[in-house]
Amino acid sequence: MKGKRAPARRARRRTALVLAPALIAGLGAAVPAGADDTSYPFRDPRLTAHARVDDLLSRLTLDEKVSLLHQWQPAIPRLGIRSFKTGTEALHGVAWLGETTVFPQAVGLASTWDPALIRKVGSAVGDEARGFQQERPAGWGLNLWAPVVNPLRDPRWGRNEEGYSEDPYLTSSMATAYGLGLTGGDPDHLKTAPTLKHFLGNNNEADRTTTSSDLRPRVLKEYEEQAFRPAIEADAATGVMSAYNLVNGRPATVNPALDEVRDWTSYGLMNVTDAYAPNNLTGTGSQKYYDTLAEGNAAALKAGIDSFTTDDTNALPTTTAVRSALSEGRLKESDIDTAAGHILDVRVRLGEFDPGGGKYGAIDKSVVNSPAHRRLARKAAADAAVLLKNSGGALPLKASGKDVAVVGPLADTLYTDWYSGTLPYAVTPKEGIAARLGASVAGSEGVDRITLRNAESGGYVTAGTDADGEALKEGTAAGTAAQFDVFDWGAGIVTLRSAANGKYVGYNWSDFVNDQAQPNGWFVQQQFALEEQDDGGYLLRYAGYETREPWWSNPVYLGPTSSDGTLGLVGKSQAARYTKDVVRSGTEEAVAAARGKDAAVVVVGSMPAINGRENDDREDMGLAPSQEALVKAVRKANPNTVVVVENSYPTTLGALQKEVPALLWTTHAGQETGNALADVLFGDVNPAGRLTQTWYRSEADLPSVLEYDNIKHDRTYQYFRGDPLYDFGHGLSYSSFRYGRLQRVDGGYEVAVTNTGRRAGDEVVQLYTHQRVSRDKQPLKQLEAFQRLSLKPGETRTVRLKLREKDLAHWDVTRSRWVVESGTYDVLVGASSGDIRSRAALKVRGETIPARDLSRVTRAENFDDYEGVRLVDESKARGTAVGASREGAWLKFADSRLGFGAARFGARVAGAGGKVEIRLGSPTGTLAGTASVSGTGSTYTYAEVSAQLSAAAKGRQDVYLVLGDGMRLSTFTIR
């Protein structure tokens, strides 16, 4: 159910959380004082969670309640309460606890368009999280930080792999399904307690703690909130994590909407901060929003935060700050009771205080990576694969053609991402295809093997030959010790894998050592750039992520720094100049492997730690140039070439899309990647994955990654007017499907779909709407319903897709409420947003949005259009104002009713002095009045200003307010 259409259920607010004395007396009369006593009311599963929490709170001291507010909650031995930790990562499998089942990345899971399957995946992940409960390894807990439900509005976002879709409805459908799997589907008895990330407006990594996401009311209500709300309403999540960024000028950590989320459910929510975000708030942090941690923590608690994720396991800074806030009068004990109550409510529902650990207390580690979960991982990976192109029946490959080459930099490896679990095993594409054929296959990674020789001294860069590697040196060693495989990941970044031991070279804060199985770590210190010089030589530049940090002061070039030739960091003028000699051409080797074979499969794509990840947005959307060149060379040598693109985001693909007959896209799909690809490539599985994002042709199709207004800037399939490379919802099949006539039925529409192919296959039927005429700019198409169905050859099934008139609502900024306008709506059904097969017209008798009544107090943020402004915090506690970022910035208030004549303009303004011009028809139209503004000395100190209006201010007109630079406008009236 879409959140904007469902009535909110008022959550019970806990203020003074104390059971009635008579109830406590009745339940606890025979309760001895022993800490291990099981007769306390809070341990009685027959009572409601509220009653149990109230009882437990009444037994805790203030210090004990404060201790619960940090991520690492200590044990309370006198009551027999064990320690508790918030935050086990479980994005696509349980992470960081050892070997677990690793499913496809989240964007891949969503590409199945199959909520039932995703719920099974979530259930498996929840089981595995429970599986560790008997041994409770370090870092384990039942509060899971998943799923990520930020809609993927921009494919350049570094964390694209973590989200589901650019569409909020599809995102919420997947989040709800995954969350219900994690919880077990019974909110009174939780298998695990999932937390939705990251609330709110979090889609850029560049300067992520200091940039502000401008969410005008329509973007907030129609787009951002719609990704989060349905999962909360469905009780598929037990809280949200606040984001790092600011929203409309206010840090998300203190966004009052955190508390408003509680209105979406009748169950308690436990909201947490992102890691170290509380420290960002202070004068010593990046946001500098409050002077002290006590002030910041108090504001976060009042805004709706319950648990502080900061300072790793050290709770002292948090608890000290909260106690200071209490002593300073910034907090009351009731505020602590509220937050602690939310935390304990979740712990009660997890069965922590029930005999035997409750409903799920018996689950043990035997569920981890069980045979059933392995099969599910393989199915999810296969069902998620998207067939982008298939000309001339290039796919499926013929099983009789056993002479196959599998080449490319991702042909015989699997990479994990930052939030992956540890692979219990890895089936690479080459291994999966070989297993499917029952025969060995030719292969090559298609990367060059090189040596680097100092042009001045003649010494070769050499690496250690043992498993742990050694510091790189310049020496005379020959053979593999002086050879490196160069993997090109685009944007000039390469990784160097030592031929001596198969390990990647990385920096360890002092030396460069060949000791890593794959690029990894927070700073990803295995990144280099080979910078060609005018004389044909090369400088070797270190490009680990920490070199982009403002605190980095070291030089970045490599050269000998000791008498034994050990390489270290030096300035550019001291950098060694190297001759790069190719020992083995990767392209030639791949071409040789592919030539004459029945088919060649080229596997290209990304390295998840390098091509965009947390804290690093992508710089471009293309494949690495050397990978494109490899595909072209192999295709020239073998016309039966198919390409697998294995990455985590939409890719421009350049001319490649035209040059190869078949393209298959998959995310990094976990331990079963190779088997799943073989299943699809050979037709054992008929592909039915669908894209959850628009694939653009160029970065030029997109505005800045920092621009959040999809409506104004025509972003995502809903508003994009260009020609995409692949449409939202696109995906081909080895079968063909015919759609019948779209028919209106009670509660929605139905359409008959027939498999007209020779193979059984799945079709994803997608229903979109479009409002033909509206007061406001409307989406070109908007997904309203979908269903994945399986059809045998020749089989016809009738698909019913829900659509109610209230599903057509959008946010009316003139009255700050949802509205369904009267008019004609197109109802479209098809195989993608760009492949519509049947349509109908729906006439709706809704309402007409009246002309604006500006005689009432109007919030400036409720504009219809704008230029040169930012949305800013009206005060530190709540409210949004509009701030002018240049002289002549303007706001449009369309179709305003001024009657027989409006005489006076009044407004609340803050900040810089100047003037507010009231103009009619356009930003440079008739000047109806000017209000002079004296600077208020503070962005949070507002003054009332006014102006007389001319006789032109009458009738129904578009009103423009033109602002001076640095001015803030909160509200205004025209009377």
mmCIF file of N, CA and C in Angstrom, residues 114 379 383 686 688 737 753 755 759-765 787-793 795-797 799:
data_model
loop_
_atom_site.group_PDB
_atom_site.id
_atom_site.type_symbol
_atom_site.label_atom_id
_atom_site.label_comp_id
_atom_site.label_asym_id
_atom_site.label_seq_id
_atom_site.Cartn_x
_atom_site.Cartn_y
_atom_site.Cartn_z
ATOM 1 N N ASP A 114 9.942 -8.973 -7.543
ATOM 2 C CA ASP A 114 9.224 -10.114 -6.976
ATOM 3 C C ASP A 114 9.209 -9.994 -5.451
ATOM 4 N N LYS A 379 18.641 -18.780 -6.854
ATOM 5 C CA LYS A 379 17.416 -18.342 -7.520
ATOM 6 C C LYS A 379 17.335 -16.827 -7.576
ATOM 7 N N ASP A 383 17.078 -14.755 -10.974
ATOM 8 C CA ASP A 383 15.868 -13.978 -11.232
ATOM 9 C C ASP A 383 16.137 -12.483 -11.321
ATOM 10 N N ASN A 686 14.766 -18.581 -17.699
ATOM 11 C CA ASN A 686 14.385 -17.577 -18.684
ATOM 12 C C ASN A 686 14.448 -16.216 -18.001
ATOM 13 N N ALA A 688 14.020 -12.645 -16.476
ATOM 14 C CA ALA A 688 12.847 -11.787 -16.292
ATOM 15 C C ALA A 688 13.145 -10.624 -15.357
ATOM 16 N N PHE A 737 5.486 -12.000 -25.235
ATOM 17 C CA PHE A 737 4.222 -11.931 -24.517
ATOM 18 C C PHE A 737 3.284 -10.957 -25.220
ATOM 19 N N VAL A 753 -2.638 -11.663 -20.369
ATOM 20 C CA VAL A 753 -1.276 -11.745 -20.884
ATOM 21 C C VAL A 753 -1.039 -13.169 -21.367
ATOM 22 N N ASN A 755 1.711 -15.943 -23.188
ATOM 23 C CA ASN A 755 3.073 -16.302 -23.590
ATOM 24 C C ASN A 755 3.003 -16.822 -25.013
ATOM 25 N N ARG A 759 9.049 -21.019 -24.941
ATOM 26 C CA ARG A 759 9.615 -21.358 -23.646
ATOM 27 C C ARG A 759 8.697 -20.849 -22.537
ATOM 28 N N ALA A 760 8.682 -21.569 -21.439
ATOM 29 C CA ALA A 760 8.055 -21.035 -20.240
ATOM 30 C C ALA A 760 8.874 -19.836 -19.784
ATOM 31 N N GLY A 761 8.195 -18.835 -19.287
ATOM 32 C CA GLY A 761 8.918 -17.642 -18.866
ATOM 33 C C GLY A 761 8.077 -16.767 -17.971
ATOM 34 N N ASP A 762 8.746 -15.798 -17.369
ATOM 35 C CA ASP A 762 8.088 -14.831 -16.499
ATOM 36 C C ASP A 762 7.962 -13.496 -17.212
ATOM 37 N N GLU A 763 6.843 -12.853 -17.008
ATOM 38 C CA GLU A 763 6.646 -11.492 -17.477
ATOM 39 C C GLU A 763 6.348 -10.613 -16.264
ATOM 40 N N VAL A 764 6.878 -9.409 -16.287
ATOM 41 C CA VAL A 764 6.579 -8.446 -15.234
ATOM 42 C C VAL A 764 5.627 -7.409 -15.819
ATOM 43 N N VAL A 765 4.383 -7.494 -15.413
ATOM 44 C CA VAL A 765 3.344 -6.608 -15.919
ATOM 45 C C VAL A 765 3.348 -5.350 -15.065
ATOM 46 N N GLN A 787 3.130 -6.866 -11.301
ATOM 47 C CA GLN A 787 3.055 -8.275 -10.903
ATOM 48 C C GLN A 787 3.950 -9.104 -11.802
ATOM 49 N N ARG A 788 4.763 -9.931 -11.185
ATOM 50 C CA ARG A 788 5.573 -10.891 -11.932
ATOM 51 C C ARG A 788 4.810 -12.210 -11.962
ATOM 52 N N LEU A 789 4.603 -12.739 -13.169
ATOM 53 C CA LEU A 789 3.860 -13.978 -13.295
ATOM 54 C C LEU A 789 4.567 -14.935 -14.235
ATOM 55 N N SER A 790 4.374 -16.224 -13.997
ATOM 56 C CA SER A 790 4.995 -17.275 -14.804
ATOM 57 C C SER A 790 3.959 -17.857 -15.752
ATOM 58 N N LEU A 791 4.356 -18.007 -17.001
ATOM 59 C CA LEU A 791 3.452 -18.528 -18.021
ATOM 60 C C LEU A 791 4.133 -19.619 -18.833
ATOM 61 N N LYS A 792 3.408 -20.693 -19.075
ATOM 62 C CA LYS A 792 3.886 -21.739 -19.958
ATOM 63 C C LYS A 792 3.675 -21.298 -21.407
ATOM 64 N N PRO A 793 4.339 -21.927 -22.354
ATOM 65 C CA PRO A 793 4.115 -21.563 -23.763
ATOM 66 C C PRO A 793 2.639 -21.668 -24.123
ATOM 67 N N GLU A 795 0.187 -20.218 -22.801
ATOM 68 C CA GLU A 795 -0.723 -19.988 -21.675
ATOM 69 C C GLU A 795 -1.123 -18.529 -21.589
ATOM 70 N N THR A 796 -2.395 -18.300 -21.229
ATOM 71 C CA THR A 796 -2.926 -16.967 -20.999
ATOM 72 C C THR A 796 -3.416 -16.874 -19.561
ATOM 73 N N ARG A 797 -3.051 -15.785 -18.902
ATOM 74 C CA ARG A 797 -3.557 -15.521 -17.564
ATOM 75 C C ARG A 797 -4.026 -14.080 -17.481
ATOM 76 N N VAL A 799 -4.322 -10.848 -15.355
ATOM 77 C CA VAL A 799 -3.638 -10.203 -14.247
ATOM 78 C C VAL A 799 -4.502 -9.064 -13.739
#
